[in-house]
CSV table of C-alpha atoms in Angstrom, one decimal:
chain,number,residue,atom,x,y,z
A,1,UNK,CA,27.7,-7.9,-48.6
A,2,UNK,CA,25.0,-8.2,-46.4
A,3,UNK,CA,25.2,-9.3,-42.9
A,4,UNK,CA,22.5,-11.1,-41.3
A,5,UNK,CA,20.5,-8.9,-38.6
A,6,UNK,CA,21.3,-10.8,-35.5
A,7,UNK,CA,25.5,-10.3,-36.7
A,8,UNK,CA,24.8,-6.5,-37.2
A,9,UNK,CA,23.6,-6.0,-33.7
A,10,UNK,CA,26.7,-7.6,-32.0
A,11,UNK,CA,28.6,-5.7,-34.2
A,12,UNK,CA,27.2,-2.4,-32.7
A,13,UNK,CA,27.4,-3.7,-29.4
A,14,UNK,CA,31.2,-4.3,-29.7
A,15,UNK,CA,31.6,-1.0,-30.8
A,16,UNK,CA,29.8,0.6,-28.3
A,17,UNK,CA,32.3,-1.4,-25.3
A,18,UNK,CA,34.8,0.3,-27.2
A,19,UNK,CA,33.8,3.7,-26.2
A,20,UNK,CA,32.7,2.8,-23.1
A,21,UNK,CA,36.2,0.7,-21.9
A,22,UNK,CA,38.4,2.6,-19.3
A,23,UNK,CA,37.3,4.9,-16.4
A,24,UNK,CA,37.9,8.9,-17.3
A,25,UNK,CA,38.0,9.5,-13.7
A,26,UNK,CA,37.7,7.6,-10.2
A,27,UNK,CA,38.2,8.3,-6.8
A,28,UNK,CA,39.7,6.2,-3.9
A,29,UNK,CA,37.8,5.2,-1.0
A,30,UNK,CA,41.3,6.3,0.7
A,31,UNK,CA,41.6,9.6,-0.7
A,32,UNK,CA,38.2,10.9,0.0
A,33,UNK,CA,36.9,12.0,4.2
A,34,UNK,CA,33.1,11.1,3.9
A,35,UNK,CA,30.7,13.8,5.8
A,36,UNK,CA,27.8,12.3,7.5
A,37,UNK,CA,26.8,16.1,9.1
A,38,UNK,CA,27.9,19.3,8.6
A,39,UNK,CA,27.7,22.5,11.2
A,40,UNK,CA,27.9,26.3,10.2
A,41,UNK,CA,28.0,29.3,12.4
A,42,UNK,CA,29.2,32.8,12.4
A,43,UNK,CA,32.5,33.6,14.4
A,44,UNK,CA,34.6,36.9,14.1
A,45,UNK,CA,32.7,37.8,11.1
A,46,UNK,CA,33.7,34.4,9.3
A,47,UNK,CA,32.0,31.4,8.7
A,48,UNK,CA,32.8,28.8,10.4
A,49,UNK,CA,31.7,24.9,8.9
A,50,UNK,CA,32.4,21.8,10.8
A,51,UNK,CA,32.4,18.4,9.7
A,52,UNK,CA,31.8,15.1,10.9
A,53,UNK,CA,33.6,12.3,8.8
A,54,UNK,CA,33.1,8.8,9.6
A,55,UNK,CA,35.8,6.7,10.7
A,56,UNK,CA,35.4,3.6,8.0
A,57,UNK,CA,37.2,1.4,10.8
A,58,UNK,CA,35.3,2.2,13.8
A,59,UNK,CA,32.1,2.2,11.9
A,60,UNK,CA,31.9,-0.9,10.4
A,61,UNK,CA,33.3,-2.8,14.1
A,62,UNK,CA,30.5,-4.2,15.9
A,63,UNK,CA,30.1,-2.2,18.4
A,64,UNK,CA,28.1,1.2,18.6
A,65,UNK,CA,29.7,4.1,19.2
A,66,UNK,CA,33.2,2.8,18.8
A,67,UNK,CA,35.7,1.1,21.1
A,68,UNK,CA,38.9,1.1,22.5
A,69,UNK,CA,40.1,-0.9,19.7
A,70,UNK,CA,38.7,0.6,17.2
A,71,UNK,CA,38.4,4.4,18.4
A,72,UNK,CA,35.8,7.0,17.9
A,73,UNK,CA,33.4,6.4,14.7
A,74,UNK,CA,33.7,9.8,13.9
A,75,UNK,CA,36.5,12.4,13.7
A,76,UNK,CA,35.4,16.4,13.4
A,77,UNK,CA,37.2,19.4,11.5
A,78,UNK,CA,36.4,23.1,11.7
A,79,UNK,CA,37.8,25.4,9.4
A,80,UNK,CA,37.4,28.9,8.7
A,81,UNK,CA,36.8,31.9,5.6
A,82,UNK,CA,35.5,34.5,4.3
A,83,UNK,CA,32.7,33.3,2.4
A,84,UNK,CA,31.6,29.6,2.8
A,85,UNK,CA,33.1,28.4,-0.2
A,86,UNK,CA,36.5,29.8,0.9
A,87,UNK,CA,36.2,27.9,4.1
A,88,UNK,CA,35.2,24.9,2.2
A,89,UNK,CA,38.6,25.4,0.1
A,90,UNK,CA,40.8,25.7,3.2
A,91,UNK,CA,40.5,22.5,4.6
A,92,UNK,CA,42.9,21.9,1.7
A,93,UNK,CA,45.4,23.3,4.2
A,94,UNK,CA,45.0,20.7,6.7
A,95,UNK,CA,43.2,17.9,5.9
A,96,UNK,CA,44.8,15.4,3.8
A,97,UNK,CA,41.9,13.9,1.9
A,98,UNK,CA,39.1,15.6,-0.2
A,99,UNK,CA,35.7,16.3,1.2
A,100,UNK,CA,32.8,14.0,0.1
A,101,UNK,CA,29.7,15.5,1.3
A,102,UNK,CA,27.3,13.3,-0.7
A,103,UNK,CA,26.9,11.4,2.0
A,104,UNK,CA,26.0,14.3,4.2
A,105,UNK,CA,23.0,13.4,6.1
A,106,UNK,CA,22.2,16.5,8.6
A,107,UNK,CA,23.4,20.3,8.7
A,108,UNK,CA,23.3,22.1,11.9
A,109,UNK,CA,23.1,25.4,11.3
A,110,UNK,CA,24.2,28.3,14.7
A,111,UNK,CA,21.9,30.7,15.6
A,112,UNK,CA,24.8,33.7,15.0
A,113,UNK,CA,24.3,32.4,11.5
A,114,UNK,CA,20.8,32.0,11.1
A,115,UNK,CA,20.4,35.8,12.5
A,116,UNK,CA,23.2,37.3,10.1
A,117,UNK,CA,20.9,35.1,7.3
A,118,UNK,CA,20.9,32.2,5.2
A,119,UNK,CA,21.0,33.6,1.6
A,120,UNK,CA,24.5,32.7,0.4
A,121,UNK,CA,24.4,29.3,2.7
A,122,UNK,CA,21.5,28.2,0.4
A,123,UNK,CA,23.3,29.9,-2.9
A,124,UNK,CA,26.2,28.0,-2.0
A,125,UNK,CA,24.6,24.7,-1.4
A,126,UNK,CA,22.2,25.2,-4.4
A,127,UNK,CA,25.2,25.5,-6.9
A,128,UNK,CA,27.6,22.6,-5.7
A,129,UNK,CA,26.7,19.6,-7.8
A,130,UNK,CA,28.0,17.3,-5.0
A,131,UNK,CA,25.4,18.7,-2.7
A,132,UNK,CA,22.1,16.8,-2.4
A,133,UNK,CA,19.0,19.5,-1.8
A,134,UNK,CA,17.5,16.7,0.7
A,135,UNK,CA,19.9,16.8,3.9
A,136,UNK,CA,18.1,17.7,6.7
A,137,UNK,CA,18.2,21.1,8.6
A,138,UNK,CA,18.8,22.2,12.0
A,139,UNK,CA,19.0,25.3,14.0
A,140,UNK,CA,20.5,25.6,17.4
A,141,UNK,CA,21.6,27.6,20.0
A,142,UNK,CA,24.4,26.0,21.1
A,143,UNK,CA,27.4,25.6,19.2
A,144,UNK,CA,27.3,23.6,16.0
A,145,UNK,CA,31.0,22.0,16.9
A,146,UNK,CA,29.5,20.5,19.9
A,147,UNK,CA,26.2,19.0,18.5
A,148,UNK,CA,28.1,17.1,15.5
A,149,UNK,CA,31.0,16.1,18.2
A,150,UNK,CA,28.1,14.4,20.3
A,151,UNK,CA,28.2,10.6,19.9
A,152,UNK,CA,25.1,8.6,20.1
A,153,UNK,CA,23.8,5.0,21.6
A,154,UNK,CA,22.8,2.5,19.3
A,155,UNK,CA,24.1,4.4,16.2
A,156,UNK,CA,28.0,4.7,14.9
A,157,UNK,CA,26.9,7.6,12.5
A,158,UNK,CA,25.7,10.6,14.7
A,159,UNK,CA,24.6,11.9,11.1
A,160,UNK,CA,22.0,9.0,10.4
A,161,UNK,CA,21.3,9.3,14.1
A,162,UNK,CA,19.9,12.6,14.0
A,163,UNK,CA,18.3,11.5,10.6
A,164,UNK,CA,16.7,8.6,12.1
A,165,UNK,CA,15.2,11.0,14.8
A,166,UNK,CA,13.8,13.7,13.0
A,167,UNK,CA,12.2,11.0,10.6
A,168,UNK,CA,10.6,8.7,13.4
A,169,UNK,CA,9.4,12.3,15.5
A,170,UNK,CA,7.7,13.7,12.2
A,171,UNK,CA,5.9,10.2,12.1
A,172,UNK,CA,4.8,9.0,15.0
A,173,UNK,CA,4.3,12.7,17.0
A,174,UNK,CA,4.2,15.7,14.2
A,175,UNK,CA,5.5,18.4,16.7
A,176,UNK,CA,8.1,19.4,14.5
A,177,UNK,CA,8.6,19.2,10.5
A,178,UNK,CA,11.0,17.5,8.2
A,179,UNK,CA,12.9,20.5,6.5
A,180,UNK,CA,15.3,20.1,3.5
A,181,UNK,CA,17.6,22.4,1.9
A,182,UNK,CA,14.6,22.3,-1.1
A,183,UNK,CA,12.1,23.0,1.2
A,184,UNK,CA,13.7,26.1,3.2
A,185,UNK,CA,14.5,27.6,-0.5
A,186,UNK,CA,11.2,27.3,-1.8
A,187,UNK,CA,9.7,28.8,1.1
A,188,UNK,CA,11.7,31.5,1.6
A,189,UNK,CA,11.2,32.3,-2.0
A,190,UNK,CA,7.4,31.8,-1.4
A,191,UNK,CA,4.7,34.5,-1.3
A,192,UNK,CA,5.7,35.3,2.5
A,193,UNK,CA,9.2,35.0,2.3
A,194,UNK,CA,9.1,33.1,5.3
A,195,UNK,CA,10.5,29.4,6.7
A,196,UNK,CA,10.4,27.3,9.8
A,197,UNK,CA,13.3,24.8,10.8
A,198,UNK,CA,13.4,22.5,13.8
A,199,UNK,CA,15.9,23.0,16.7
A,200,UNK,CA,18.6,20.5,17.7
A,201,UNK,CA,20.3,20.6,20.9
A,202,UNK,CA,22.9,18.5,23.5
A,203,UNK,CA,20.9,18.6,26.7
A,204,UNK,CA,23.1,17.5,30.2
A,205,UNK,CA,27.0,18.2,30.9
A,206,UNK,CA,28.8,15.6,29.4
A,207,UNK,CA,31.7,16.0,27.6
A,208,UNK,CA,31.3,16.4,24.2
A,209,UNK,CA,32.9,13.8,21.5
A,210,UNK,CA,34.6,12.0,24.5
A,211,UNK,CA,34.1,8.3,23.8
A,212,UNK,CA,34.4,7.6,27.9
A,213,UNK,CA,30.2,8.2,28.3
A,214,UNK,CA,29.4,5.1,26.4
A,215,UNK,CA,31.0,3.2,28.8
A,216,UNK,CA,28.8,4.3,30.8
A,217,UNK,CA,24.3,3.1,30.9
A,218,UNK,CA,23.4,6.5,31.4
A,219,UNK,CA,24.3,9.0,29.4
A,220,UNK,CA,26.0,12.5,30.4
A,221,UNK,CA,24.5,14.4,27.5
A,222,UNK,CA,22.8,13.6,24.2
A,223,UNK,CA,21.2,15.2,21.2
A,224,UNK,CA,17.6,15.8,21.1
A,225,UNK,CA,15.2,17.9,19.1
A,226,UNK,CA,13.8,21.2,20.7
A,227,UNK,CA,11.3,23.9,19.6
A,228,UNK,CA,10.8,25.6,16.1
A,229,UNK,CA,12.8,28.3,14.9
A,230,UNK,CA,10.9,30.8,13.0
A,231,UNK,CA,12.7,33.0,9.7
A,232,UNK,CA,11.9,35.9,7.5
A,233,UNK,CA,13.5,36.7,4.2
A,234,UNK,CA,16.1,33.8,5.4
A,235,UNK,CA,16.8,35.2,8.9
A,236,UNK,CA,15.8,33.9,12.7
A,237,UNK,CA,13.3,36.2,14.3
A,238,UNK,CA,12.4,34.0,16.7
A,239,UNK,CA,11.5,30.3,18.2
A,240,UNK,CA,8.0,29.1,19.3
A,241,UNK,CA,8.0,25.9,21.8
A,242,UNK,CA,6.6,22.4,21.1
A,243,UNK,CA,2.8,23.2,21.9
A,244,UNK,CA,3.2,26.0,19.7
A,245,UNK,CA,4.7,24.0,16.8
A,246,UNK,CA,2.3,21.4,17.4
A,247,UNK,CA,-0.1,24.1,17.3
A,248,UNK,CA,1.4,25.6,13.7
A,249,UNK,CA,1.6,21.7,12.3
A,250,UNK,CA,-2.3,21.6,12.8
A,251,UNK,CA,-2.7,24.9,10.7
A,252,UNK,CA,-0.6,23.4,8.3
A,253,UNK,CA,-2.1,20.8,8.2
A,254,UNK,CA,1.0,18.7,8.5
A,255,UNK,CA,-0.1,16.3,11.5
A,256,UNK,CA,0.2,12.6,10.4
A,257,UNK,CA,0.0,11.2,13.9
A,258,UNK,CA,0.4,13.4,18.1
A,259,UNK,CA,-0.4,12.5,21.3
A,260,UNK,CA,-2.3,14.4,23.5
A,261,UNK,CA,-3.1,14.8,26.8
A,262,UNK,CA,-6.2,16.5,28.5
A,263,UNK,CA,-8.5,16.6,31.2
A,264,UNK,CA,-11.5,15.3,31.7
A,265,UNK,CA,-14.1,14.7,34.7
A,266,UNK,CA,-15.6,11.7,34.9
A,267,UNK,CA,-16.7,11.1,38.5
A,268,UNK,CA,-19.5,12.2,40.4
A,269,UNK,CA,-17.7,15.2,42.4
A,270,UNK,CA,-16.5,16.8,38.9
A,271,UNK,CA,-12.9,15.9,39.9
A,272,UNK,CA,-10.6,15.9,37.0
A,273,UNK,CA,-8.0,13.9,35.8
A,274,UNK,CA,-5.6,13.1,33.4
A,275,UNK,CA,-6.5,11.1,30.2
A,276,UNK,CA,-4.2,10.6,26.5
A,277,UNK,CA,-5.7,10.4,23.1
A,278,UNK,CA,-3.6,9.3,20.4
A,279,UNK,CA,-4.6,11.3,16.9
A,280,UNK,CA,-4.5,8.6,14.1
A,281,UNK,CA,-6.1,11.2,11.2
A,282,UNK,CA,-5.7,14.5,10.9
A,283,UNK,CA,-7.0,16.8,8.3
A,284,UNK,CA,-7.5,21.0,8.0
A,285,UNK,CA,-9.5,22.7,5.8
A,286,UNK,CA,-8.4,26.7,5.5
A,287,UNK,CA,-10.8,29.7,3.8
A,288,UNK,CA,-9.8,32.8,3.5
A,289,UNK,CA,-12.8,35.6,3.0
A,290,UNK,CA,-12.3,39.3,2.9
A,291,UNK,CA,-15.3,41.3,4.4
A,292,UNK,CA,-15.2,45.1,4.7
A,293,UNK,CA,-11.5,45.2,4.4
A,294,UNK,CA,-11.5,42.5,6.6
A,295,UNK,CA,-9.6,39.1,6.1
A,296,UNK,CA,-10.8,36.3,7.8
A,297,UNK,CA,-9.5,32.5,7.9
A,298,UNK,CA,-11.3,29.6,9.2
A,299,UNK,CA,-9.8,26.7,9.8
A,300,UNK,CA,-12.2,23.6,10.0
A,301,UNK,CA,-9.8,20.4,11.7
A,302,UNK,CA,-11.2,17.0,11.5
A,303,UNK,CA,-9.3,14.7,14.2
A,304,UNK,CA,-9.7,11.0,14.6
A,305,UNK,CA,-8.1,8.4,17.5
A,306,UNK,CA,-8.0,6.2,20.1
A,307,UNK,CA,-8.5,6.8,24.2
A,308,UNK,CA,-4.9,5.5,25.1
A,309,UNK,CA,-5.3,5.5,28.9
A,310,UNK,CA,-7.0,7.3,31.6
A,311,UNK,CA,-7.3,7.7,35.7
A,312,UNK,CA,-10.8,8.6,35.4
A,313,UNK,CA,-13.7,6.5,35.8
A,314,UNK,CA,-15.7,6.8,32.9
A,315,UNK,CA,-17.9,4.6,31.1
A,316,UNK,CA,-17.3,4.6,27.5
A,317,UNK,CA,-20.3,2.6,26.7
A,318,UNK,CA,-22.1,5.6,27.7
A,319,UNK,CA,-22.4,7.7,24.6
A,320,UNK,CA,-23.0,10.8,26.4
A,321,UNK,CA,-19.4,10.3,28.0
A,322,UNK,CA,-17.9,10.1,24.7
A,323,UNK,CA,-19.3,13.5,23.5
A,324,UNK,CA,-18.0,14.6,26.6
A,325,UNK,CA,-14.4,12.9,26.3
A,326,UNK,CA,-14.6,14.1,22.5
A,327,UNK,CA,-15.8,17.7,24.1
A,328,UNK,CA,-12.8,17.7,26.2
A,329,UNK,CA,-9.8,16.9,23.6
A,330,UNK,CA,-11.6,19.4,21.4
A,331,UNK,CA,-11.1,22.4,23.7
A,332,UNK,CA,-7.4,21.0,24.1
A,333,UNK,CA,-6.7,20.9,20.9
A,334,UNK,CA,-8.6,24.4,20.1
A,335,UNK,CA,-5.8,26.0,23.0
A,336,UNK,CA,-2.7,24.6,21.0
A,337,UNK,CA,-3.9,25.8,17.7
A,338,UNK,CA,-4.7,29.3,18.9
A,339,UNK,CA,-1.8,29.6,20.7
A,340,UNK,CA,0.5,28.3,17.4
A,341,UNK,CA,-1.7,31.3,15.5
A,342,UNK,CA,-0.7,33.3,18.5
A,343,UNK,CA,2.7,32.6,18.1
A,344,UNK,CA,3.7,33.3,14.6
A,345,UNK,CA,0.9,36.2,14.5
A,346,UNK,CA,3.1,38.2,17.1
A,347,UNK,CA,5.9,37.8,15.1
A,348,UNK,CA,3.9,38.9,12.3
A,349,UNK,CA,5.7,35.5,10.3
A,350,UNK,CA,3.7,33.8,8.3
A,351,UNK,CA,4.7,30.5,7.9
A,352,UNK,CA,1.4,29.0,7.8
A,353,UNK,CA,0.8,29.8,4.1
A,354,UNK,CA,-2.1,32.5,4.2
A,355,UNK,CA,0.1,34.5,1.8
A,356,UNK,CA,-0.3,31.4,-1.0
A,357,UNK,CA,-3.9,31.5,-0.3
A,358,UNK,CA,-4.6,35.4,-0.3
A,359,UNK,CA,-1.8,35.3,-3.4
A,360,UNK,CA,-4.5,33.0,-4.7
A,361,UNK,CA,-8.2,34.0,-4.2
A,362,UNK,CA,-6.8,38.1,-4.4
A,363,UNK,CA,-4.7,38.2,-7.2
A,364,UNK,CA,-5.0,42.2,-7.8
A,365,UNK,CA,-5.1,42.9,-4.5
A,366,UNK,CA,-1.9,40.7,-3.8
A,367,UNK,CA,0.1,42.8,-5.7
A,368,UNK,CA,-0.7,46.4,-4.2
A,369,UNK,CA,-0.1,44.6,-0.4
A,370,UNK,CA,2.7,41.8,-0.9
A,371,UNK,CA,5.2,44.4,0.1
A,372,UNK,CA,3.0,44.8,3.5
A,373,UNK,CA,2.2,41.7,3.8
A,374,UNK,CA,3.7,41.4,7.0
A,375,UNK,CA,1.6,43.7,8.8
A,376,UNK,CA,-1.3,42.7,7.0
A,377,UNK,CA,-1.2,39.4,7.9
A,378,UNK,CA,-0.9,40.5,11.9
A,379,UNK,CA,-4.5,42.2,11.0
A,380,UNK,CA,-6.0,38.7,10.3
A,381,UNK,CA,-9.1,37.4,12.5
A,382,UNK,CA,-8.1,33.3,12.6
A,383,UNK,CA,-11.1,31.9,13.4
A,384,UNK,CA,-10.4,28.2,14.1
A,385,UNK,CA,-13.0,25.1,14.7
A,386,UNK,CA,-12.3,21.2,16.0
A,387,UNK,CA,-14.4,18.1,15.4
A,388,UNK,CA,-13.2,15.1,17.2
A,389,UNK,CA,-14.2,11.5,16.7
A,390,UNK,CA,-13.0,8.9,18.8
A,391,UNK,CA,-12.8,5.5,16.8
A,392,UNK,CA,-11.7,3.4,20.0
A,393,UNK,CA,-10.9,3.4,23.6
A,394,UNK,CA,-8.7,0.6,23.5
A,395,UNK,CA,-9.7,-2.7,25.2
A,396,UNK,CA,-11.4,-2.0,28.0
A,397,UNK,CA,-14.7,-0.2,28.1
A,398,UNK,CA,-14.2,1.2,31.8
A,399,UNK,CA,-11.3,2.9,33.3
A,400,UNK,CA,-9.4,0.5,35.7
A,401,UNK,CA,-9.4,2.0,38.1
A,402,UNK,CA,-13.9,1.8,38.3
A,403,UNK,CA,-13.4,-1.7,37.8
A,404,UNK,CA,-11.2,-1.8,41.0
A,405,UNK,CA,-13.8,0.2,42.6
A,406,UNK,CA,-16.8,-2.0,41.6
């Protein structure tokens, strides 16, 4: 008997529900504590992890930050072990739900634990299939318990908080990168074996995870992002400040948009004053040669933006002004590269990739000096140059303050 084709394909498809009816295995929302950041640190030669679990209740209220009704829209838990997957099995002991941490958004990391190194953290977080290689690192110096305890305005979940931050700062200012669990593995696998990772801090004196300072319009203390911290071979060797990450980004060539300030002399009498230009394009070329055992890098930056504001009283109608303005941003933005290079060269880290490029163009040679590499790359002559165009001045021609004058 032969069934028509259209009856043979809901046959197959009836089968196929078959198979798939039922559920082999399901979770309840009730049984699960969902981790929106997570904190690690070192204490009495233990790990230490903290979690912050939202509060489904106080989160979904409409107010920010919780209320008195509602309470807090996080809860935190520290436990302790031997290895990080022990401590991670402990909170069997005295939490009465199962850890979800595919929700986890952030991971604050101590700085007792990014100087004993970061090795088995990324093994561990690298085999758990739970784990996603995206959440976003932090190093800090204080302790990790206290940054995840800080509550935030305008966000219930701290965790997408500090997301949200990091995100919006890599976009709109470039001082400090976005780093991943991927990216810090991949790096510190690299050629140099080294990694950079933003800090995170709780700057004022408030007390932390106490809902009482969002009663209040100002806030007692609140998370905000720091300077870089720099790693070799997965271990904190040191931090550079903002200008000097901003300084690394343009090596890098990881600056999407910054603001800058500078000086510039405008007047008559040469006096000088402060002016903004707001980088809209960014780009860095980097060559490596190697002459008479030599190695040299140039570094050739293109920069493009817009005269935000100014106190001095130039006329930008003048073209000679604007090689002048354009003269002025480029020696500011020379000092904050060389003093990034400066920065990372002391530490004789190299996080700015030369090792790739040498690794590269050198392939023979890479291999006789990789083991060295750190004090050959404290040898190199960084040799870096800044073109600067500015597309606009905003609306006004002359500075306010010589139309006043006029």
């Amino acid at each position: 008997m032969i069934f028509p084709l259209n009856r043979l394909k809901m046959i197959f498809a009836f089968v196929i529900c078959l198979f798939l009816s039922g559920c082999w295995s399901h979770k309840e929302l009730t049984d699960l504590a969902i981790v929106s950041a997570t904190g690690v640190d070192r204490k009495n030669n233990q790990w230490e992890l903290t979690y912050q679990l939202v509060t489904p209740a106080a989160s979904a209220s409409g107010t920010s930050g919780g209320n008195a009704n509602s309470g807090p829209p996080i809860s935190v838990l520290s436990i302790q072990g031997d290895t990080l997957r022990k401590a991670l099995a402990n909170n069997e002991l005295e939490n009465t739900r199962q850890l979800h941490i595919g929700n986890n958004r952030v991971f604050v990391i101590g700085d007792e634990a990014a100087k004993y190194g970061l090795y088995s953290l990324i093994d561990t977080y690298l085999r758990n299939p739970q784990a996603r290689e995206t959440v976003n690192l932090f190093i800090t110096k204080d302790n990790p318990r206290i940054v995840v305890s800080q509550l935030m305005y305008l966000e219930k979940n701290t965790g997408e908080g500090i997301h949200k931050l990091i995100d919006r700062e890599t976009k709109n200012t470039s001082i400090l990168p976005k780093v991943n669990m991927y990216n810090l593995a991949t790096q510190t696998a690299g050629a140099s074996k080294c990694a950079v990772i933003p800090e995170l801090l709780v700057s004022g004196k408030g007390e932390p995870g106490s809902t009482k300072a969002l009663e209040n319009t100002i806030t007692a203390s609140k998370v905000k992002l720091g300077g870089l911290a720099i790693l070799k071979k997965g271990k904190l060797v040191g931090w550079v400040n903002q200008n000097e990450a901003l300084g690394i980004a343009f090596i890098r060539n990881q600056v999407n948009k910054a603001v800058i300030s500078f000086e510039f002399s405008g007047d008559k009498e040469g006096h000088k004053s402060k002016s903004t230009f707001e980088i809209s394009d960014s780009s860095t070329r980097l060559k490596m040669i190697r002459k008479e055992g030599q190695v040299i890098v140039t570094a050739n930056l293109k920069v493009k933006g817009t005269i935000t504001d100014t106190n001095s009283p130039f006329d930008a109608i003048d073209p000679g002004v604007v090689r002048e303005l354009e003269r002025a941003i480029g020696d500011k933005l020379l000092r904050i590269v060389q003093e990034g290079w400066h920065a990372v060269n002391r530490m004789q880290a190299d996080v700015v990739g030369f090792a790739d490029i040498y690794h590269r163009k050198y392939p023979r040679r890479w291999q006789a000096i990789k083991e060295d590499w750190a004090v050959e790359f404290a040898k190199i002559q960084f040799e870096p140059t800044i073109k600067v165009t500015i597309e606009r001045v905003g609306l006004m021609n002359q500075s306010y303050q010589k139309l006043v004058e006029e």
